[in-house]
Tab-separated table of C-alpha atoms and ligand atoms in Angstrom:
chain	number	residue	atom	x	y	z
A	1	MET	CA	-25.838	-9.693	7.444
A	2	SER	CA	-23.115	-7.395	7.345
A	3	GLN	CA	-20.836	-10.175	7.146
A	4	ASN	CA	-22.030	-11.178	3.390
A	5	TRP	CA	-22.011	-7.648	2.186
A	6	LYS	CA	-20.271	-7.509	-0.884
A	7	THR	CA	-17.302	-5.122	-1.205
A	8	ARG	CA	-18.846	-1.907	-2.657
A	9	THR	CA	-21.642	-2.190	0.318
A	10	LYS	CA	-18.752	-2.738	3.198
A	11	LEU	CA	-17.048	0.375	1.497
A	12	VAL	CA	-19.793	2.772	2.088
A	13	HIS	CA	-21.478	1.334	5.281
A	14	THR	CA	-18.851	-1.041	7.675
A	15	GLY	CA	-17.652	0.476	10.981
A	16	ALA	CA	-20.333	3.482	11.028
A	17	ARG	CA	-20.396	4.529	14.739
A	18	ARG	CA	-23.359	6.760	14.804
A	19	SER	CA	-23.425	9.089	17.945
A	20	GLN	CA	-26.590	10.464	19.232
A	21	TYR	CA	-27.074	12.936	16.623
A	22	GLY	CA	-27.870	10.035	14.183
A	23	GLU	CA	-25.782	12.269	11.578
A	24	MET	CA	-25.806	10.362	8.454
A	25	SER	CA	-21.862	11.065	7.377
A	26	GLU	CA	-19.296	9.861	9.529
A	27	ALA	CA	-18.185	12.416	12.655
A	28	ILE	CA	-14.953	13.742	12.836
A	29	PHE	CA	-14.367	13.160	16.693
A	30	LEU	CA	-11.579	15.592	16.643
A	31	THR	CA	-10.484	14.874	20.432
A	32	GLN	CA	-7.453	13.594	22.044
A	33	GLY	CA	-8.875	12.514	25.070
A	34	PHE	CA	-12.003	10.985	26.489
A	35	VAL	CA	-14.114	12.051	29.523
A	36	TYR	CA	-14.947	9.649	32.474
A	37	GLU	CA	-18.155	9.550	34.361
A	38	THR	CA	-16.388	8.181	37.659
A	39	ALA	CA	-13.039	7.390	38.962
A	40	GLU	CA	-14.122	3.875	38.722
A	41	GLN	CA	-15.043	3.992	35.470
A	42	ALA	CA	-11.506	5.094	34.437
A	43	GLU	CA	-10.041	2.455	36.310
A	44	ALA	CA	-12.203	-0.079	34.783
A	45	ARG	CA	-11.251	1.244	31.223
A	46	PHE	CA	-7.464	1.006	32.014
A	47	VAL	CA	-8.048	-2.414	32.992
A	48	GLU	CA	-9.795	-3.419	29.668
A	49	ALA	CA	-11.293	-0.909	26.940
A	50	GLY	CA	-14.323	-2.236	25.368
A	51	PRO	CA	-14.703	-2.129	21.546
A	52	ASP	CA	-16.579	1.561	22.242
A	53	GLU	CA	-14.678	2.729	25.081
A	54	PHE	CA	-11.691	5.064	24.114
A	55	ILE	CA	-9.291	6.489	26.569
A	56	TYR	CA	-6.593	8.694	24.483
A	57	ALA	CA	-6.013	9.553	20.738
A	58	ARG	CA	-2.618	7.789	20.763
A	59	TYR	CA	-4.558	4.310	21.516
A	60	GLY	CA	-7.724	5.326	19.621
A	61	ASN	CA	-10.346	7.047	18.581
A	62	PRO	CA	-13.835	6.857	17.472
A	63	THR	CA	-13.528	8.042	13.978
A	64	VAL	CA	-10.367	5.870	13.407
A	65	ALA	CA	-11.602	3.212	14.496
A	66	MET	CA	-14.789	3.082	11.892
A	67	PHE	CA	-11.583	3.260	9.277
A	68	GLU	CA	-9.986	0.379	10.683
A	69	ASP	CA	-13.039	-1.875	10.815
A	70	ARG	CA	-13.892	-1.117	7.590
A	71	MET	CA	-10.331	-1.757	6.254
A	72	ALA	CA	-10.230	-5.150	8.047
A	73	ALA	CA	-13.537	-5.760	6.530
A	74	ILE	CA	-12.910	-5.221	3.104
A	75	GLU	CA	-9.174	-7.007	3.624
A	76	GLY	CA	-10.854	-10.092	4.972
A	77	THR	CA	-8.700	-9.637	8.036
A	78	GLU	CA	-10.091	-9.976	11.518
A	79	ASP	CA	-8.448	-6.479	12.875
A	80	ALA	CA	-6.688	-3.481	11.502
A	81	PHE	CA	-4.743	-0.695	13.029
A	82	ALA	CA	-4.524	2.944	11.382
A	83	THR	CA	-1.113	4.798	11.444
A	84	ALA	CA	0.170	8.237	10.353
A	85	SER	CA	1.548	6.856	7.011
A	86	GLY	CA	2.222	3.934	5.190
A	87	MET	CA	6.033	3.865	6.411
A	88	ALA	CA	4.483	3.981	10.103
A	89	ALA	CA	2.631	0.896	9.128
A	90	VAL	CA	5.515	-1.001	7.609
A	91	ASN	CA	7.707	0.056	10.551
A	92	GLY	CA	5.103	-0.774	13.179
A	93	ALA	CA	4.422	-4.467	11.235
A	94	LEU	CA	8.019	-5.126	11.383
A	95	MET	CA	9.684	-3.686	14.736
A	96	SER	CA	6.649	-4.719	16.811
A	97	MET	CA	7.581	-8.671	16.233
A	98	LEU	CA	10.744	-8.484	15.920
A	99	LYS	CA	14.104	-8.804	18.253
A	100	ALA	CA	17.770	-9.051	18.171
A	101	GLY	CA	18.640	-12.561	16.586
A	102	ASP	CA	15.634	-13.011	14.461
A	103	HIS	CA	16.180	-13.420	10.585
A	104	VAL	CA	13.736	-11.638	7.877
A	105	VAL	CA	13.799	-12.814	4.046
A	106	SER	CA	12.865	-9.831	1.865
A	107	ALA	CA	12.334	-9.271	-1.504
A	108	ARG	CA	14.895	-6.757	-3.061
A	109	ALA	CA	12.651	-4.733	-5.034
A	110	LEU	CA	11.276	-2.408	-2.679
A	111	PHE	CA	10.187	0.674	-2.030
A	112	GLY	CA	13.288	2.805	-0.828
A	113	SER	CA	12.071	3.665	3.001
A	114	CYS	CA	11.353	-0.107	3.248
A	115	LEU	CA	14.735	-0.817	2.418
A	116	TYR	CA	16.268	1.472	5.027
A	117	ILE	CA	14.289	-0.042	7.553
A	118	LEU	CA	15.272	-3.303	6.731
A	119	GLU	CA	19.091	-2.768	5.905
A	120	GLU	CA	19.849	0.375	8.246
A	121	ILE	CA	17.532	0.269	11.506
A	122	LEU	CA	16.587	-3.430	11.932
A	123	ALA	CA	20.209	-4.418	11.159
A	124	ARG	CA	21.017	-2.108	13.697
A	125	PHE	CA	19.025	-3.749	16.490
A	126	GLY	CA	20.680	-7.309	15.532
A	127	VAL	CA	17.965	-8.768	13.115
A	128	GLU	CA	19.660	-10.330	10.218
A	129	ILE	CA	18.544	-9.312	6.671
A	130	THR	CA	18.460	-11.742	3.636
A	131	LEU	CA	17.443	-9.905	0.150
A	132	VAL	CA	16.352	-12.033	-2.738
A	133	ASP	CA	14.718	-11.502	-6.139
A	134	GLY	CA	11.405	-11.777	-5.168
A	135	THR	CA	10.292	-13.576	-8.270
A	136	ASP	CA	12.932	-16.432	-8.097
A	137	LEU	CA	11.149	-19.229	-5.720
A	138	ASP	CA	14.389	-20.763	-5.324
A	139	GLN	CA	16.026	-17.964	-4.032
A	140	TRP	CA	12.977	-17.842	-1.310
A	141	ARG	CA	13.617	-21.531	-0.541
A	142	ALA	CA	17.078	-21.289	0.134
A	143	ALA	CA	17.061	-18.357	2.274
A	144	VAL	CA	14.148	-19.338	4.462
A	145	ARG	CA	15.482	-21.278	7.896
A	146	PRO	CA	14.332	-22.438	11.290
A	147	GLY	CA	15.094	-18.559	12.833
A	148	THR	CA	13.028	-16.640	9.910
A	149	ARG	CA	10.361	-14.740	11.991
A	150	ALA	CA	9.313	-12.914	8.628
A	151	VAL	CA	9.345	-12.584	5.015
A	152	PHE	CA	8.465	-9.069	3.486
A	153	PHE	CA	7.655	-8.001	-0.116
A	154	GLU	CA	5.542	-5.705	-2.394
A	155	SER	CA	3.042	-8.036	-4.171
A	156	VAL	CA	3.713	-5.678	-7.495
A	157	SER	CA	6.757	-3.744	-6.802
A	158	ASN	CA	7.818	-0.422	-7.772
A	159	PRO	CA	8.406	0.889	-10.191
A	160	THR	CA	9.188	-2.096	-12.395
A	161	LEU	CA	5.729	-3.753	-11.517
A	162	GLU	CA	7.134	-7.226	-10.779
A	163	VAL	CA	4.613	-9.982	-9.439
A	164	ILE	CA	5.394	-11.995	-6.837
A	165	ASP	CA	3.369	-15.413	-6.151
A	166	ILE	CA	1.976	-14.892	-2.494
A	167	ARG	CA	0.663	-18.446	-2.411
A	168	ALA	CA	4.310	-19.845	-3.107
A	169	VAL	CA	6.087	-17.947	-0.824
A	170	ALA	CA	3.721	-18.237	2.063
A	171	GLU	CA	3.653	-21.681	1.304
A	172	ILE	CA	7.408	-21.653	1.705
A	173	ALA	CA	7.694	-19.416	4.726
A	174	HIS	CA	4.831	-20.899	6.826
A	175	THR	CA	7.316	-24.395	7.113
A	176	VAL	CA	9.292	-22.490	9.338
A	177	GLY	CA	6.532	-20.765	11.156
A	178	ALA	CA	7.434	-17.292	9.726
A	179	LEU	CA	4.761	-14.244	9.408
A	180	VAL	CA	4.317	-13.136	5.876
A	181	VAL	CA	3.991	-9.684	5.680
A	182	VAL	CA	2.675	-8.014	2.067
A	183	ASP	CA	3.119	-4.469	1.111
A	184	ASN	CA	0.183	-4.263	-0.652
A	185	VAL	CA	-0.337	-0.759	-2.598
A	186	PHE	CA	0.054	-1.606	-6.045
A	187	ALA	CA	-2.519	-4.135	-5.903
A	188	THR	CA	-5.110	-1.970	-3.935
A	189	PRO	CA	-7.547	-3.638	-1.338
A	190	ILE	CA	-9.947	-3.808	-3.973
A	191	TYR	CA	-8.289	-6.699	-6.471
A	192	SER	CA	-6.139	-7.846	-3.556
A	193	ARG	CA	-6.706	-11.329	-3.010
A	194	ALA	CA	-3.676	-11.087	-0.150
A	195	VAL	CA	-5.393	-13.213	2.896
A	196	GLU	CA	-6.833	-15.573	0.914
A	197	LEU	CA	-3.563	-16.549	-1.115
A	198	GLY	CA	-1.779	-16.635	2.453
A	199	ALA	CA	-0.535	-13.608	3.428
A	200	ASP	CA	-0.878	-12.911	7.546
A	201	VAL	CA	-0.318	-9.405	7.461
A	202	VAL	CA	-1.404	-6.918	4.832
A	203	VAL	CA	-0.092	-3.374	4.837
A	204	TYR	CA	-1.171	-0.088	2.812
A	205	SER	CA	-0.371	3.370	2.436
A	206	THR	CA	-3.412	4.739	2.600
A	207	THR	CA	-1.663	8.043	1.149
A	208	LYS	CA	-2.198	6.504	-2.404
A	209	HIS	CA	-5.315	4.702	-3.851
A	210	ILE	CA	-7.492	5.006	-0.460
A	211	ASP	CA	-7.253	8.860	0.042
A	212	GLY	CA	-6.890	8.486	-3.567
A	213	GLN	CA	-7.304	12.520	-4.281
A	214	GLY	CA	-3.622	13.761	-2.967
A	215	ARG	CA	-4.719	15.160	0.785
A	216	CYS	CA	-3.380	13.131	3.667
A	217	LEU	CA	-0.994	10.850	4.782
A	218	GLY	CA	-1.655	7.862	6.028
A	219	GLY	CA	-1.147	3.951	6.528
A	220	VAL	CA	-2.524	1.012	7.728
A	221	VAL	CA	-1.951	-2.654	9.198
A	222	CYS	CA	-4.181	-5.571	8.636
A	223	GLY	CA	-3.881	-9.027	10.466
A	224	SER	CA	-5.237	-11.312	12.915
A	225	LYS	CA	-6.947	-9.941	16.188
A	226	GLU	CA	-3.725	-11.406	18.085
A	227	PHE	CA	-1.131	-9.827	15.800
A	228	ILE	CA	-3.169	-6.391	15.613
A	229	ARG	CA	-3.942	-6.092	19.548
A	230	LYS	CA	-1.291	-8.093	21.087
A	231	THR	CA	1.617	-7.047	19.075
A	232	LEU	CA	0.959	-4.368	17.003
A	233	GLU	CA	-0.741	-1.841	18.916
A	234	THR	CA	1.218	-2.312	22.178
A	235	TYR	CA	4.205	-0.947	20.331
A	236	LEU	CA	2.094	1.504	18.139
A	237	LYS	CA	0.561	2.769	21.137
A	238	HIS	CA	3.545	3.592	23.103
A	239	THR	CA	5.666	4.576	20.288
A	240	GLY	CA	3.060	7.260	18.931
A	241	ALA	CA	2.329	6.904	14.852
A	242	ALA	CA	-1.278	7.412	15.327
A	243	MET	CA	-3.576	8.362	12.516
A	244	SER	CA	-5.212	11.601	12.961
A	245	PRO	CA	-8.493	11.744	13.423
A	246	PHE	CA	-9.295	14.244	10.705
A	247	ASN	CA	-7.064	11.895	8.123
A	248	ALA	CA	-9.008	8.846	9.128
A	249	TRP	CA	-12.417	11.042	7.934
A	250	VAL	CA	-10.820	11.633	4.330
A	251	MET	CA	-9.796	7.806	4.466
A	252	LEU	CA	-13.353	6.911	4.977
A	253	LYS	CA	-14.522	8.860	2.661
A	254	GLY	CA	-11.837	7.823	0.016
A	255	LEU	CA	-12.939	4.041	0.816
A	256	GLU	CA	-16.493	5.313	-0.130
A	257	THR	CA	-15.366	5.696	-3.834
A	258	LEU	CA	-12.115	3.537	-4.040
A	259	ASP	CA	-13.394	0.524	-6.031
A	260	LEU	CA	-15.498	2.755	-8.775
A	261	ARG	CA	-12.288	4.436	-8.932
A	262	VAL	CA	-9.691	1.835	-8.839
A	263	ARG	CA	-11.505	0.118	-11.480
A	264	ALA	CA	-11.775	3.005	-13.931
A	265	GLN	CA	-8.127	3.882	-13.229
A	266	ALA	CA	-6.965	0.227	-13.898
A	267	GLU	CA	-8.905	0.051	-16.787
A	268	SER	CA	-7.982	3.134	-18.484
A	269	ALA	CA	-4.050	2.232	-17.719
A	270	GLU	CA	-4.408	-1.268	-19.618
A	271	THR	CA	-5.940	0.151	-22.317
A	272	ILE	CA	-3.246	2.964	-22.522
A	273	ALA	CA	-0.671	0.289	-21.908
A	274	ARG	CA	-1.468	-1.950	-25.000
A	275	ALA	CA	-1.948	1.192	-26.970
A	276	LEU	CA	1.968	2.061	-26.350
A	277	GLU	CA	2.966	-1.260	-27.109
A	278	GLY	CA	5.120	-1.414	-30.355
A	279	ASP	CA	5.805	2.268	-30.616
A	280	ALA	CA	8.959	2.416	-31.680
A	281	ARG	CA	10.144	5.147	-29.295
A	282	ILE	CA	9.733	2.921	-26.417
A	283	ALA	CA	11.760	0.138	-25.458
A	284	ARG	CA	9.462	-1.744	-23.197
A	285	VAL	CA	5.681	-1.191	-21.746
A	286	LEU	CA	5.540	-2.303	-18.093
A	287	HIS	CA	1.980	-3.500	-16.954
A	288	PRO	CA	0.969	-6.853	-15.041
A	289	PHE	CA	-2.018	-7.884	-17.233
A	290	LEU	CA	0.082	-7.080	-20.379
A	291	ASP	CA	0.831	-10.256	-22.551
A	292	SER	CA	4.356	-9.548	-22.930
A	293	HIS	CA	4.790	-9.203	-18.989
A	294	PRO	CA	6.790	-12.007	-18.060
A	295	GLN	CA	4.414	-13.206	-15.175
A	296	ALA	CA	1.068	-12.191	-16.595
A	297	ALA	CA	-0.571	-15.119	-15.888
A	298	LEU	CA	0.375	-15.122	-12.557
A	299	ALA	CA	-0.915	-11.597	-12.547
A	300	ARG	CA	-4.217	-12.665	-13.762
A	301	GLY	CA	-4.449	-15.463	-11.073
A	302	MET	CA	-3.469	-13.104	-8.152
A	303	MET	CA	-5.795	-10.164	-9.086
A	304	ASP	CA	-8.822	-9.267	-11.401
A	305	LYS	CA	-7.062	-5.705	-12.684
A	306	GLY	CA	-3.624	-5.049	-13.701
A	307	GLY	CA	-3.386	-2.362	-11.412
A	308	THR	CA	-3.512	1.692	-12.180
A	309	VAL	CA	0.219	2.099	-12.653
A	310	LEU	CA	2.400	1.349	-15.726
A	311	SER	CA	6.147	2.066	-16.902
A	312	ILE	CA	7.546	2.792	-20.181
A	313	ASP	CA	11.352	2.827	-21.127
A	314	LEU	CA	12.078	5.277	-23.416
A	315	ALA	CA	14.926	4.418	-25.816
A	316	GLY	CA	16.564	7.370	-25.839
A	317	GLY	CA	17.296	7.125	-21.881
A	318	LYS	CA	17.433	9.951	-19.552
A	319	GLU	CA	17.464	12.878	-22.077
A	320	ALA	CA	14.530	11.571	-23.961
A	321	ALA	CA	12.739	10.999	-20.547
A	322	PHE	CA	13.187	14.502	-19.171
A	323	ARG	CA	12.135	15.897	-22.819
A	324	PHE	CA	8.940	13.474	-22.624
A	325	LEU	CA	8.051	14.905	-18.883
A	326	ASN	CA	8.564	18.368	-19.670
A	327	ALA	CA	6.001	18.203	-22.803
A	328	LEU	CA	3.520	16.426	-21.092
A	329	GLU	CA	0.295	18.971	-20.110
A	330	ILE	CA	-2.052	16.878	-18.480
A	331	PHE	CA	0.107	14.357	-16.315
A	332	LYS	CA	1.757	16.166	-13.202
A	333	ILE	CA	5.535	15.679	-12.516
A	334	THR	CA	5.426	14.171	-8.989
A	335	ASN	CA	6.841	11.054	-6.686
A	336	ASN	CA	2.763	10.368	-5.670
A	337	LEU	CA	0.745	7.658	-7.186
A	338	GLY	CA	-3.146	6.030	-7.386
A	339	ASP	CA	-4.090	9.775	-7.197
A	340	SER	CA	-7.090	11.075	-9.378
A	341	LYS	CA	-4.848	13.232	-11.263
A	342	SER	CA	-2.635	11.374	-13.892
A	343	LEU	CA	1.279	11.321	-12.307
A	344	VAL	CA	4.272	10.724	-14.044
A	345	THR	CA	7.658	10.348	-11.916
A	346	HIS	CA	11.492	9.798	-13.229
A	347	PRO	CA	12.713	7.032	-10.810
A	348	ALA	CA	16.031	6.963	-11.787
A	349	THR	CA	16.553	10.620	-10.604
A	350	THR	CA	13.712	10.906	-7.754
A	351	THR	CA	12.203	8.327	-5.829
A	352	HIS	CA	15.559	5.794	-6.759
A	353	GLN	CA	18.351	8.456	-6.733
A	354	ARG	CA	20.223	7.200	-4.213
A	355	LEU	CA	20.698	3.444	-5.276
A	356	PRO	CA	24.271	2.723	-6.673
A	357	ASP	CA	24.265	2.402	-10.474
A	358	ASP	CA	24.546	-1.472	-10.032
A	359	GLN	CA	21.520	-1.981	-7.675
A	360	LYS	CA	19.261	0.352	-10.229
A	361	ALA	CA	20.823	-2.164	-12.940
A	362	LEU	CA	19.817	-5.176	-11.106
A	363	LEU	CA	16.177	-3.609	-10.335
A	364	GLY	CA	15.617	-2.624	-14.057
A	365	ILE	CA	15.524	1.354	-12.681
A	366	THR	CA	17.182	2.393	-16.237
A	367	PRO	CA	17.785	5.925	-17.291
A	368	GLY	CA	14.792	6.082	-19.721
A	369	LEU	CA	12.168	4.264	-17.044
A	370	ILE	CA	9.326	6.612	-16.208
A	371	ARG	CA	6.695	5.564	-13.949
A	372	ILE	CA	2.773	6.411	-14.891
A	373	SER	CA	0.055	6.499	-12.799
A	374	ILE	CA	-3.250	6.703	-14.283
A	375	GLY	CA	-6.175	9.080	-12.922
A	376	LEU	CA	-9.544	9.736	-13.701
A	377	GLU	CA	-9.371	11.550	-16.653
A	378	ASP	CA	-10.935	10.925	-20.005
A	379	THR	CA	-8.532	7.971	-21.371
A	380	ASP	CA	-8.612	8.929	-25.097
A	381	ASP	CA	-7.048	12.550	-23.389
A	382	LEU	CA	-4.510	10.908	-21.517
A	383	LEU	CA	-3.340	8.826	-24.728
A	384	ALA	CA	-3.204	12.174	-26.664
A	385	ASP	CA	-0.988	14.072	-24.322
A	386	LEU	CA	1.505	10.873	-23.940
A	387	ARG	CA	1.566	10.848	-28.045
A	388	GLN	CA	2.079	14.620	-28.502
A	389	ALA	CA	4.890	14.258	-25.816
A	390	LEU	CA	6.515	11.379	-27.430
A	391	ASP	CA	6.520	13.283	-30.440
A	392	LYS	CA	8.600	16.037	-29.494
A	393	VAL	CA	11.222	13.249	-27.793
B	1	PLP	C1	4.219	5.089	-0.826
B	1	PLP	C2	4.369	3.791	-0.438
B	1	PLP	C3	5.040	3.550	0.883
B	1	PLP	C4	4.936	4.631	1.942
B	1	PLP	O1	3.970	4.961	2.160
B	1	PLP	P1	3.609	6.502	3.109
B	1	PLP	O2	2.524	6.860	3.075
B	1	PLP	O3	4.385	7.653	1.631
B	1	PLP	O4	4.447	6.666	4.181
B	1	PLP	C5	5.219	2.209	1.298
B	1	PLP	N1	5.209	1.280	0.452
B	1	PLP	C6	4.545	1.802	-0.948
B	1	PLP	C7	4.654	0.324	-2.096
B	1	PLP	C8	4.120	2.571	-1.218
B	1	PLP	O5	4.359	2.798	-2.628
């Protein structure tokens, strides 16, 4: 029966593990270890632990397991493994499956730390990396070869919101048996159809929309039972990037309201993007659901909302961007996204500061570009704040 539940029901109920007290709200099992009744029971559990048998919190914990089960249910995968941060999830997903001599193809437009894992860490261990323009399918076709073990990309890229065709890239990757690993933060589990479109492994930074209220770091990897338990868990349980039970509890509570929050935030983001388009002070407004977005049709086919983030490119460059940021009253200057509070980031001088200028230009990270993460405030108030700040540019 719970298999047929719709997302909003699953977000509230799936994975619940009630103790003998029958608590209503999920319990925080803030414990590192577990007591065995006998030596024989300990021995048996080390041979094979059942679904409700735990050994040590680095391997698993009841609160963390509730969060993992709920994530797998809403993403539509057999299983999931929670990690200490989004980067631990990306690192675990890639490091656990790759070895020297393997080849990986990745989109170039990536979160900075993901690029570091590929170009600095994996390369150091003899994994060959090819970076492509993720929106150009011919580049994927040319790069993939029989030794390609994995392809990796952000389904919607940060901060220019390019959309990558999961179905088409998965078809190309699967011809050589490569695993399709998708960093799906901007699509959120709510409007993601990544698994249906062919993704094998879906990774989230739960720090973003899943917490959604700016409190805890976390990450999760969703995939087949075989991948999660045989490949990933083995790597992560020995290397130690486990999610804290307290953080898992915060994430569980975040999931209960995730659908309501991100739908409201995405609708607000789309309304604001449309209202700002055509303003002479803005050179470009970027949002996947704007008709002016080069991949609007693809985005609408892949997601039922365009996302909670938009970017604008101010015609006046860095000077205009800084004047605009400093004039905002409701929006907070920060480098996070997906929060209930509306946030603004200047990628060229913060998140992407270290990229050489030619790389910035290649990725469209101009001096006037501002990433705007829309929160839960009233849309009219947000628009009024953006407009009064534009007046001061
Ligand atoms: C934030 C983010 C990450 C990293 O997540 P952390 O929780 O900060 O470690 C990875 N990928 C994308 C797309 C992100 O937005």
